[in-house]
Short mmCIF file of C-alpha atoms and ligand atoms in Angstrom, two decimals:
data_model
loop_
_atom_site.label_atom_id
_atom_site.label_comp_id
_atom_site.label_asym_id
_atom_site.label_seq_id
_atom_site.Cartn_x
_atom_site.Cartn_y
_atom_site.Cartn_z
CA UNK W 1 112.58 35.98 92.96
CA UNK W 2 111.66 33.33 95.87
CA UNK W 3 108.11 32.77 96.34
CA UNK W 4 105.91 34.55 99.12
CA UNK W 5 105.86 32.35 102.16
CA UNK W 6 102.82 32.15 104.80
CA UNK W 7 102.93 34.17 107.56
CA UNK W 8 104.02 32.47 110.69
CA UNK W 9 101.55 30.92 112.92
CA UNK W 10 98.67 30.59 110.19
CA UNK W 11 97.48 27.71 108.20
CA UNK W 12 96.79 26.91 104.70
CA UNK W 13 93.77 24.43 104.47
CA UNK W 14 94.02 22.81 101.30
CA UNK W 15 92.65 19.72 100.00
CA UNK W 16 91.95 16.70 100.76
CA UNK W 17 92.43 17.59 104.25
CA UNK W 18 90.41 20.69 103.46
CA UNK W 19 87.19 18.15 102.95
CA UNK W 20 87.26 16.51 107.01
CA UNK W 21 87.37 20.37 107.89
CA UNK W 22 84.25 21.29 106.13
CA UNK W 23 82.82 17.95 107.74
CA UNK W 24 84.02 19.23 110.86
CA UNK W 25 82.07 22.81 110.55
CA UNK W 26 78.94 21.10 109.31
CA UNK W 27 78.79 18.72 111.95
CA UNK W 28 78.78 21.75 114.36
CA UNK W 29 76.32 23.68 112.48
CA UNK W 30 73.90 20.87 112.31
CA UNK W 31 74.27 19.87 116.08
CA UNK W 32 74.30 23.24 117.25
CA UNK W 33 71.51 24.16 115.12
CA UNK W 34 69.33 21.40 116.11
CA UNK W 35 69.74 22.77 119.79
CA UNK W 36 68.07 26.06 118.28
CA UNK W 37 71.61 27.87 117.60
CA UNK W 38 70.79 30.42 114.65
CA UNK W 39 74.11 32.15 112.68
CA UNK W 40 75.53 35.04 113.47
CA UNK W 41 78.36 36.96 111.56
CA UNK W 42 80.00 39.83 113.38
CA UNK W 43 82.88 41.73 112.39
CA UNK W 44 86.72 40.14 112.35
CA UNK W 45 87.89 43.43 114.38
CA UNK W 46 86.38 45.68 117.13
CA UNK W 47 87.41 48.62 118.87
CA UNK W 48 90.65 47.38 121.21
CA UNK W 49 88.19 48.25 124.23
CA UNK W 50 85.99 45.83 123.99
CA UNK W 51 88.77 43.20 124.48
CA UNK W 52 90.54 45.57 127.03
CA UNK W 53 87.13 45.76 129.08
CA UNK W 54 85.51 42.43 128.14
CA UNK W 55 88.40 39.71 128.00
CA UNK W 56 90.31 41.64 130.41
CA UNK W 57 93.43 44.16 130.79
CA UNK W 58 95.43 41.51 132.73
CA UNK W 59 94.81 38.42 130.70
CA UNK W 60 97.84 37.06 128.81
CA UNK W 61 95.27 37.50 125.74
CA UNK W 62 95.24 41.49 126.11
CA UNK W 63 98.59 41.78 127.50
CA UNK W 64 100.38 40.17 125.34
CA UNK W 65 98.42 38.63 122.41
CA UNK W 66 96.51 41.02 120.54
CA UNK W 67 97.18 42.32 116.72
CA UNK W 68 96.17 46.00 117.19
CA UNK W 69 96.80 48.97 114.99
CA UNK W 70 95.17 52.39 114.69
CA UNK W 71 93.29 52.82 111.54
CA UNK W 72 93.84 55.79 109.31
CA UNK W 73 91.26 57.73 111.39
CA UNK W 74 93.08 57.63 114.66
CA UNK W 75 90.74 54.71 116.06
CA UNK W 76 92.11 51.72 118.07
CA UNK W 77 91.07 48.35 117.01
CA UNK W 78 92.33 44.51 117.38
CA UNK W 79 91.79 41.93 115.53
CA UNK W 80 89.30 39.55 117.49
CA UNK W 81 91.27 37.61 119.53
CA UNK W 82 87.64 35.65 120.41
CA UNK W 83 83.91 35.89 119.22
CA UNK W 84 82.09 36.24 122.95
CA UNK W 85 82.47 39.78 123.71
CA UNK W 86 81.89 41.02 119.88
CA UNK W 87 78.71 38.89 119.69
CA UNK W 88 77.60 40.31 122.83
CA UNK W 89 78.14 43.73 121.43
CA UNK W 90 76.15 42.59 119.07
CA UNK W 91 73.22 41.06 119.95
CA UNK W 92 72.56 43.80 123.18
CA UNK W 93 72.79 46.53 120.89
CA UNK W 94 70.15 45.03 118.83
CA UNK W 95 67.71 44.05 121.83
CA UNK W 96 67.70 40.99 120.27
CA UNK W 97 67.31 39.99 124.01
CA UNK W 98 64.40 41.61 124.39
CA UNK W 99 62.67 39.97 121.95
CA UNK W 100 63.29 36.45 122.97
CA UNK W 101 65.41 34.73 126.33
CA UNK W 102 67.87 33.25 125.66
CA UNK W 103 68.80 34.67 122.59
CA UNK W 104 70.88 31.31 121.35
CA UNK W 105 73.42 31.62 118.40
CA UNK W 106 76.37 30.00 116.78
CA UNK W 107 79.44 31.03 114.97
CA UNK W 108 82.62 29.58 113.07
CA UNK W 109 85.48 31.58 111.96
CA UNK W 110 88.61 33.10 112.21
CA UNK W 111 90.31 34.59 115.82
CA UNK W 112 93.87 36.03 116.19
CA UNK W 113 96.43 35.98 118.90
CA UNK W 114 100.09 36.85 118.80
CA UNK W 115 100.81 33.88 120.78
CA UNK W 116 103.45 31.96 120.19
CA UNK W 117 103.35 29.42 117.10
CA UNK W 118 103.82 25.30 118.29
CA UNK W 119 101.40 22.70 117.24
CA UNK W 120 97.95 23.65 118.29
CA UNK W 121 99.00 27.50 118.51
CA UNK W 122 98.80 29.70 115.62
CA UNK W 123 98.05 33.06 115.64
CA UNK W 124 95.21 32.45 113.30
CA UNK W 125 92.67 29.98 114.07
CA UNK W 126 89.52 28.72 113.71
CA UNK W 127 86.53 28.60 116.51
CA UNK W 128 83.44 27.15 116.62
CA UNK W 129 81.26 29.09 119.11
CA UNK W 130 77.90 29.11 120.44
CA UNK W 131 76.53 31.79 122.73
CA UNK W 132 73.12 32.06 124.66
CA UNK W 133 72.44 35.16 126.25
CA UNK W 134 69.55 37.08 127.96
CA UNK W 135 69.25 33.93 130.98
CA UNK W 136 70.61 32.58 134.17
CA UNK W 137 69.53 28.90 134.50
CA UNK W 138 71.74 26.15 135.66
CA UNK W 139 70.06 24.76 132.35
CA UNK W 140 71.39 26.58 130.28
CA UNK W 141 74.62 25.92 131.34
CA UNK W 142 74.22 21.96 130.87
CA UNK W 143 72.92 22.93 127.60
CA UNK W 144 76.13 24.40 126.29
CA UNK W 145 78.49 21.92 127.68
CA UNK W 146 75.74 19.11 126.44
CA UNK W 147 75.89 20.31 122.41
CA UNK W 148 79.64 20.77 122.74
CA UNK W 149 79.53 16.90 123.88
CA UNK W 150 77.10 15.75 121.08
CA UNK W 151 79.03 17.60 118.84
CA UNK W 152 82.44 15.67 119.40
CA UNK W 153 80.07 12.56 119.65
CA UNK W 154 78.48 13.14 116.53
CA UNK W 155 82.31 13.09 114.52
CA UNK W 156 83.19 10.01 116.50
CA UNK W 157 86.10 11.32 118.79
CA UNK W 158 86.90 9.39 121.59
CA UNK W 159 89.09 10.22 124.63
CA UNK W 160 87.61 13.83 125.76
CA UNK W 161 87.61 14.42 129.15
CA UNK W 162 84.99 17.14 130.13
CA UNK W 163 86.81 19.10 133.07
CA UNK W 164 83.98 21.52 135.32
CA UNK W 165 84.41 23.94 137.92
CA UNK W 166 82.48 26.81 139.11
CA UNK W 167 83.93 29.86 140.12
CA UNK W 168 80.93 31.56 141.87
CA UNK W 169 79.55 34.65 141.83
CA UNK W 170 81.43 38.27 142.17
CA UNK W 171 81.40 38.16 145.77
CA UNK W 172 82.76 34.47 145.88
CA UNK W 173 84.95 35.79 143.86
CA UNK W 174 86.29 38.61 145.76
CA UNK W 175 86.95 35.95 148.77
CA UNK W 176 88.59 33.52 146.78
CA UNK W 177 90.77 36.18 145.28
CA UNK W 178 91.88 37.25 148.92
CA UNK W 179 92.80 33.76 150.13
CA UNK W 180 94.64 33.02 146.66
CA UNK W 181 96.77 36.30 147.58
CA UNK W 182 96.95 35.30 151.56
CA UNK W 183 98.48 32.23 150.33
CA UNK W 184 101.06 33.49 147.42
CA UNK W 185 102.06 36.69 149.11
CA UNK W 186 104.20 34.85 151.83
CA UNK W 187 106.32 33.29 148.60
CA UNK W 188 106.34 36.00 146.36
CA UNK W 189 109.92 35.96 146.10
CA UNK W 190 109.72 33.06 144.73
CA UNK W 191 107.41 33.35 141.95
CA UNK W 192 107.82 33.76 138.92
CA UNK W 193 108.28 37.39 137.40
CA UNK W 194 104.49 36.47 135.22
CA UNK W 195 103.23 35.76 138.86
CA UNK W 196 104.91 38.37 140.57
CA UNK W 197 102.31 40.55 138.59
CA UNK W 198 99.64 38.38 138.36
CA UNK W 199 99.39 38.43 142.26
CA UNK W 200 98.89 42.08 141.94
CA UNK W 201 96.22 42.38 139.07
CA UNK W 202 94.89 38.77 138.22
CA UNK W 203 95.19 36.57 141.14
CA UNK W 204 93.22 33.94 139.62
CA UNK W 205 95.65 33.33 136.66
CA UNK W 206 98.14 32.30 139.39
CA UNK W 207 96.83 28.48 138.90
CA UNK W 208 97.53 28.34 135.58
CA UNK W 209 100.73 29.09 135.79
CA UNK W 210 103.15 25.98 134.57
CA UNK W 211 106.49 27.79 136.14
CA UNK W 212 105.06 28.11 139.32
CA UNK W 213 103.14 24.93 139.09
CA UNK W 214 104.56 23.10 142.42
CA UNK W 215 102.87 26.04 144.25
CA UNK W 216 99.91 25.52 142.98
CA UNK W 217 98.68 22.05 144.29
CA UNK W 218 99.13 23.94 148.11
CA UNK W 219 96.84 26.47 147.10
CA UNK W 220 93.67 26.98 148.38
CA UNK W 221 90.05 25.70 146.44
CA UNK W 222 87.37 27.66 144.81
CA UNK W 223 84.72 25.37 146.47
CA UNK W 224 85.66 26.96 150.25
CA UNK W 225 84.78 30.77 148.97
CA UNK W 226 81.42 29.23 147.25
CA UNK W 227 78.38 30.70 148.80
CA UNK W 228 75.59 28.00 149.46
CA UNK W 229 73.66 29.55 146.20
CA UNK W 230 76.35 29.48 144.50
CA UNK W 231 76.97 25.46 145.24
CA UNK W 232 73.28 25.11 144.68
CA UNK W 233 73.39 26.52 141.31
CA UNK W 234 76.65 24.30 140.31
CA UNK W 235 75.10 21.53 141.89
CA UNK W 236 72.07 21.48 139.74
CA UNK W 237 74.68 22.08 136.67
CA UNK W 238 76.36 19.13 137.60
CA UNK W 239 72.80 16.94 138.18
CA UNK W 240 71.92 17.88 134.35
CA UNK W 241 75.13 16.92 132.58
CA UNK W 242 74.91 13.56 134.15
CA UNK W 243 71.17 13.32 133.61
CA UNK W 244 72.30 13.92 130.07
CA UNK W 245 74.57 11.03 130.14
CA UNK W 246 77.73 12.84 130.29
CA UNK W 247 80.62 11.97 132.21
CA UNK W 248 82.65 14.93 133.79
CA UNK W 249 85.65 15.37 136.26
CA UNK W 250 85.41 18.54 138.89
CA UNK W 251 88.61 20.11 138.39
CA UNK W 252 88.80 22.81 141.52
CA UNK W 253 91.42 24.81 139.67
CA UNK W 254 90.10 25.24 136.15
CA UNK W 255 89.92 29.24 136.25
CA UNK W 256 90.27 29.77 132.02
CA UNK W 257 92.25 32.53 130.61
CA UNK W 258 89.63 35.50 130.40
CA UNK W 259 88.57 37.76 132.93
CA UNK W 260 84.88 37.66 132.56
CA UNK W 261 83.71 34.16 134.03
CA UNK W 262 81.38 33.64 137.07
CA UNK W 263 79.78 29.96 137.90
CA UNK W 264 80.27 27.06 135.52
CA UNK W 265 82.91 26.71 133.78
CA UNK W 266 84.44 23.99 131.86
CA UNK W 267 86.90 22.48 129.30
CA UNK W 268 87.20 19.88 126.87
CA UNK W 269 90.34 17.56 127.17
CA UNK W 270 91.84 15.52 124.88
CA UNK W 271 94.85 13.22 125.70
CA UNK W 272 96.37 13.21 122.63
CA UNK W 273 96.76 16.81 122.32
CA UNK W 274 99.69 17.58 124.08
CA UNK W 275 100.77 19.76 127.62
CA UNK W 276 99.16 23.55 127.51
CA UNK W 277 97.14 22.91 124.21
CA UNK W 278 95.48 20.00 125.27
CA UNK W 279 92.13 22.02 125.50
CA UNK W 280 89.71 20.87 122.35
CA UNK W 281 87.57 24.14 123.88
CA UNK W 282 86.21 25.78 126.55
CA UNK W 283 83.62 28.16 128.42
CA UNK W 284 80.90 29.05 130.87
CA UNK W 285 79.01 31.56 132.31
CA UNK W 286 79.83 35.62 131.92
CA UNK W 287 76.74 37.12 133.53
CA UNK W 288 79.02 39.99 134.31
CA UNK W 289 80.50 40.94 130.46
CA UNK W 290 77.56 42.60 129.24
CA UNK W 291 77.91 45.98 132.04
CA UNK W 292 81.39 45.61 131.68
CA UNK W 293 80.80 46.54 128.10
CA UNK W 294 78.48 49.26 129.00
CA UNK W 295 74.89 47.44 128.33
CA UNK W 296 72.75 46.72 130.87
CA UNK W 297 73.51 43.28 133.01
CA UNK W 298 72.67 40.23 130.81
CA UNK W 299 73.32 36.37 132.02
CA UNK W 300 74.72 34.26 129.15
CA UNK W 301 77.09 31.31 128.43
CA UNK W 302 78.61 29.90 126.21
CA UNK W 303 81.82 27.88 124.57
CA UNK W 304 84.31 28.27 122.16
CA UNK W 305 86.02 25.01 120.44
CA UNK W 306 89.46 24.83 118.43
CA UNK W 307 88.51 24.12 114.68
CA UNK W 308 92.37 23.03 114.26
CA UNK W 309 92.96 21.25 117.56
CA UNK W 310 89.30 19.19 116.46
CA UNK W 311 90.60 18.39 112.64
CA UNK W 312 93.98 17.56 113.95
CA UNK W 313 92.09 14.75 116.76
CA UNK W 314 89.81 13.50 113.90
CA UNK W 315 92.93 12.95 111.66
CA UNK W 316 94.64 10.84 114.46
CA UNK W 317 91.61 8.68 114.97
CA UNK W 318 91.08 8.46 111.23
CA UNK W 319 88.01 9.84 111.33
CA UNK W 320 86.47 12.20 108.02
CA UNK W 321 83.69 12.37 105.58
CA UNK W 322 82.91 9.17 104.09
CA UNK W 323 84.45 9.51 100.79
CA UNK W 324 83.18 12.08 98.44
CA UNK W 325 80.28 11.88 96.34
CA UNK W 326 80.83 10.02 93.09
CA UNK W 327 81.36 12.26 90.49
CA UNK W 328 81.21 11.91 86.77
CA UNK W 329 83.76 13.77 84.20
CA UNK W 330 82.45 14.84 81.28
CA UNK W 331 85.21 14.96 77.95
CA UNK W 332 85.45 17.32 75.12
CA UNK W 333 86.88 16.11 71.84
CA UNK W 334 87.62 18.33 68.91
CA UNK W 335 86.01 22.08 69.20
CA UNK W 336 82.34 20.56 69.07
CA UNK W 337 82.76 18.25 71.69
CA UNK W 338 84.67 20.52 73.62
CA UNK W 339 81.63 23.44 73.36
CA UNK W 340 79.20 20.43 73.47
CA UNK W 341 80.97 19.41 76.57
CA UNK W 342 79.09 22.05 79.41
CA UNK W 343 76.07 21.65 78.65
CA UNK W 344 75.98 18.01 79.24
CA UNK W 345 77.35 18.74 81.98
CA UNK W 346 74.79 21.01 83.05
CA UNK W 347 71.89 18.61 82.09
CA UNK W 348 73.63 15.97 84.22
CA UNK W 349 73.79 18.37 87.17
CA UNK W 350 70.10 19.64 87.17
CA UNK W 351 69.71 15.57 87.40
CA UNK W 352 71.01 15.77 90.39
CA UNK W 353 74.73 14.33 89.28
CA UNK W 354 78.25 15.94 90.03
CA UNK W 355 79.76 16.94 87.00
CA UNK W 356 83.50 17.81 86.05
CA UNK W 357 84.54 19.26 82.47
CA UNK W 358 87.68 18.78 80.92
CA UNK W 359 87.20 21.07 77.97
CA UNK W 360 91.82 20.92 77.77
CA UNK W 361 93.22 20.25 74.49
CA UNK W 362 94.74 17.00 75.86
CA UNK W 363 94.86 13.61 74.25
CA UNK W 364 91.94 11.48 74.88
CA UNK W 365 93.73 9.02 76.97
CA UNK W 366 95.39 11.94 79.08
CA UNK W 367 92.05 12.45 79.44
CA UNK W 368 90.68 9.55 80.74
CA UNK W 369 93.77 9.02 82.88
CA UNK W 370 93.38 12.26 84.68
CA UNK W 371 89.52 11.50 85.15
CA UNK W 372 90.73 8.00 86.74
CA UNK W 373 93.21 9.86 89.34
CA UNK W 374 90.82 12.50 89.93
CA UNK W 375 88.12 9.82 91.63
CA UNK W 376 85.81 10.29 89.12
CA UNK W 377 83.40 6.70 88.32
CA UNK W 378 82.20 7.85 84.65
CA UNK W 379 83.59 9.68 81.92
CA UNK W 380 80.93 10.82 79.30
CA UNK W 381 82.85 11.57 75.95
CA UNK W 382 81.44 13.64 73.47
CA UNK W 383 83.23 14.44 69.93
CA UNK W 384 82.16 15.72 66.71
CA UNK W 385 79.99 13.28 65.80
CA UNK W 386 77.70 12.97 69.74
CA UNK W 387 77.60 17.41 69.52
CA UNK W 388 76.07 16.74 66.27
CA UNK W 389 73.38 13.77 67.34
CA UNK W 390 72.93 15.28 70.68
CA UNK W 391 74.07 12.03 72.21
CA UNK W 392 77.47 11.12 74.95
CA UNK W 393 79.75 7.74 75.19
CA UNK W 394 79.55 6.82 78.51
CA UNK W 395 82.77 4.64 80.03
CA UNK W 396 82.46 3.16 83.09
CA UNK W 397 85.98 3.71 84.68
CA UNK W 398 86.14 1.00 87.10
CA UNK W 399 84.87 -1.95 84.51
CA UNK W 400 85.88 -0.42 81.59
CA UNK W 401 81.86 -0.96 79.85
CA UNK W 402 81.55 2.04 77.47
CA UNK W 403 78.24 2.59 75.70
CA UNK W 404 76.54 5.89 73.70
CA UNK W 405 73.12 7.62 75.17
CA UNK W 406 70.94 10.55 73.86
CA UNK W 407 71.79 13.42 75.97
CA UNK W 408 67.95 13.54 77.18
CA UNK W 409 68.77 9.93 79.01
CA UNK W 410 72.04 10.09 79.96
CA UNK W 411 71.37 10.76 83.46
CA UNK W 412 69.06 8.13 84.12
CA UNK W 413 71.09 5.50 82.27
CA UNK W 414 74.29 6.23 84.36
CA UNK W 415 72.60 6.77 87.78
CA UNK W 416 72.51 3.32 88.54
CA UNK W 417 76.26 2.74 87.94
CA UNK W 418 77.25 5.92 90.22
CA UNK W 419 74.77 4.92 93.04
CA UNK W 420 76.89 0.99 93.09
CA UNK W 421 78.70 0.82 96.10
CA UNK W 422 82.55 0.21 94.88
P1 HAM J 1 89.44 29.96 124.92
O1 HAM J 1 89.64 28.89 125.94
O2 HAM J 1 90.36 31.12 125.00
O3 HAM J 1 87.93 30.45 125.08
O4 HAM J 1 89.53 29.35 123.47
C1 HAM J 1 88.74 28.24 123.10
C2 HAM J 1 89.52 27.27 122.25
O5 HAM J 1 90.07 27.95 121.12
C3 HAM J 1 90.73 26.65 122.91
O6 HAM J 1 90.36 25.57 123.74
C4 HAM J 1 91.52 26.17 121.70
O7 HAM J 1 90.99 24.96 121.18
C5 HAM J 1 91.26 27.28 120.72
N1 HAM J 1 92.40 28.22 120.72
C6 HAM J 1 92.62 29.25 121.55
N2 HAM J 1 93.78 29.88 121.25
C7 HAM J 1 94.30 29.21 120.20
C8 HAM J 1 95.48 29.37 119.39
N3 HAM J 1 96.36 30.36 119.59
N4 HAM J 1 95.69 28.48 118.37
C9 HAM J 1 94.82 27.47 118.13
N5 HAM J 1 93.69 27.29 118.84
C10 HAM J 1 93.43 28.14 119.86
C11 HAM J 1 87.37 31.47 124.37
O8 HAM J 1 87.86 31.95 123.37
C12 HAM J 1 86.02 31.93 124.88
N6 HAM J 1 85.54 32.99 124.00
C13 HAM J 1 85.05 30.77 124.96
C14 HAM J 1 83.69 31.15 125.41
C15 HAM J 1 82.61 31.38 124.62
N7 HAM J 1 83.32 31.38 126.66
C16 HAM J 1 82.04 31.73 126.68
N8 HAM J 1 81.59 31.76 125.44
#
């Protein structure tokens, strides 16, 4: 029978690689969490409307990226394609809002879009997200982009270029819209057939087109529909990422995929991702999502970074967890040692000391030579004769010294030779 295969466009994460992943997440937890970003877990599929209404009917996303299916009760749902509009479900139907502004909070996990698989596209991914809603404050906005930037500092990457644009409010908007369609009408013919439609329901996603790409350095700018509070407000966005130290590039034509931006938005570039996926992550302001969705109107913002697009960076600049903690396997020989084998173990983890059994019915040598390849420093042995003195043989893996302890000071006899730097 040939063995089950992964589905296409999804990723096994196995180790070691699985180690500078886990890195990866807890460096955003702790920088995100230092900002004041609590957890939140919300659930991997929502009714297809909220995606429909929130990310928007004529995104590529909803029209042609979504895993939906009808459950057994008749209901549509999909899959979530991306956390903002779920979490915002979320935390307005709780009033969390009401309780404290901005209601900040992070999330990792899995999204899903039927896109189609290359490097950097899968259909399952990871994102790491933070969201803060219930405010509409140019600082807020710096805030975001600023923890997405301390974040990437924080693991070392080099080479991200932060890209920002604003794309107003609804009524800037609505002009900008109109001169993007004065402009493509006259060539519709043309276009291509994607554009063709997206001049009739999405005008915006015109500029992101890569078909229709020489058309798109004639078209008109964002900043000529801005209204002077508009440029205020992204001017004062812009003063705080540089007060923060933070080098950015204003990028007129950065409109993002989803339907529900207003103001600042921005990406994260990196060069070495290639062509369309060269975006680490992205966001900005939706002070619009939250009616669309039926609550009542709530400012937020927010980002969303590629867990696999960030792992794949920090593996090209060699950068990871330094090394994993020194461990120590502990050996049973003979059916005492091998029941005597745990709870040494155990004593040596309540000391604060990682501990591996190998309770197999190997040979002592394949023993010790699996210990070796496995990274572990020590091996503490224990046969018939420690089980019945309560004692271990310690054997120092990289020197070869070997000695015997009581159980009861085993931990604090080893700890010095784990804690040597190799
Ligand atoms: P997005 O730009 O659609 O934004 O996605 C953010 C990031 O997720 C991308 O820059 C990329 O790194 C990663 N990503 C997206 N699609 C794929 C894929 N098919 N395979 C691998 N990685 C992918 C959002 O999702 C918004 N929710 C961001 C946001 C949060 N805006 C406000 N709050």
């Amino acid at each position: 029978m040939p063995a089950i295969s992964r589905p296409r466009g999804t990723n096994d994460v196995l180790p070691p690689e699985s180690a500078t992943w886990e890195w990866v997440l807890d460096g955003h937890r702790e920088v995100a969490s230092g900002f004041g970003y609590e957890p939140v877990e919300t659930p991997a599929f929502e009714a297809t409307e909220v995606y429909e209404r929130g990310t928007g009917a004529g995104t590529d996303v909803v029209e042609k990226e979504m895993f939906s299916f009808t459950d057994r009760g008749g209901r549509e749902l999909t899959l979530r394609p991306e956390a903002t509009p779920g979490i915002l479900r979320a935390v307005l139907a709780a009033h969390l809002e009401q309780r404290r502004r901005p209601v900040r909070v992070r999330y990792a996990g899995p999204m899903f879009r039927y896109a189609r698989p290359q490097a950097g596209r899968y259909h399952q991914f990871w994102q790491l997200d933070i969201e803060a809603i219930g405010e509409r404050s140019p600082a807020l906005d710096a805030e975001v982009v600023e923890v997405a930037w301390r974040f990437y500092e924080r693991l070392g990457v080099t080479g991200i270029q932060l890209q920002l644009n604003s794309l107003g409010d609804l009524e800037d908007r609505r002009r900008y819209r109109a001169a993007l369609v004065a402009y493509y009408t006259p060539l519709r013919d043309q276009l291509c057939d994607d554009c063709r439609r997206r001049l009739e329901i999405n005008p915006l996603r015109l500029l992101d087109c890569k078909r229709d790409a020489r058309f798109v350095a004639g078209a008109p700018e964002i900043g000529a529909s801005l209204s002077p509070p508009s440029m205020a407000f992204f001017a004062c966005v812009q003063e705080l990422v540089s007060d923060a130290g933070i080098p950015f590039r204003l990028d007129p034509r950065l409109v993002r995929g989803l339907d529900y931006y207003c103001d600042t938005t921005f990406e994260l570039w990196h060069e070495s991702l290639q062509g369309a996926q060269n975006a680490l992550g992205g966001g900005g302001r939706y002070d619009g999502l939250a009616e669309v969705l039926g609550f009542p109107p709530t400012p937020a913002t927010g980002y969303a970074l590629g867990v696999e697009r960030t792992v794949a960076v920090c593996r090209e600049q060699g950068l990871g967890p330094s090394g994993a903690a020194p461990h120590v396997t502990v050996l049973g020989i003979g059916v005492a040692g091998n029941r005597a084998a745990p709870v040494v173990a155990g004593r040596l983890r309540e000391a604060g000391i990682s501990a591996v059994v190998d309770a197999s019915d190997r040979r002592l040598d394949r023993k010790l030579a699996a210990a070796a390849r496995q990274g572990a420093r020590l091996a503490v042995m224990v046969g018939e004769e420690e089980a019945a003195q309560a004692t271990a043989t310690w054997k120092d893996l990289e020197t070869g010294r070997q000695d015997r302890s009581a159980v009861t000071d085993l931990a604090a006899t080893i700890r010095p030779l784990l804690d040597r730097v190799p």
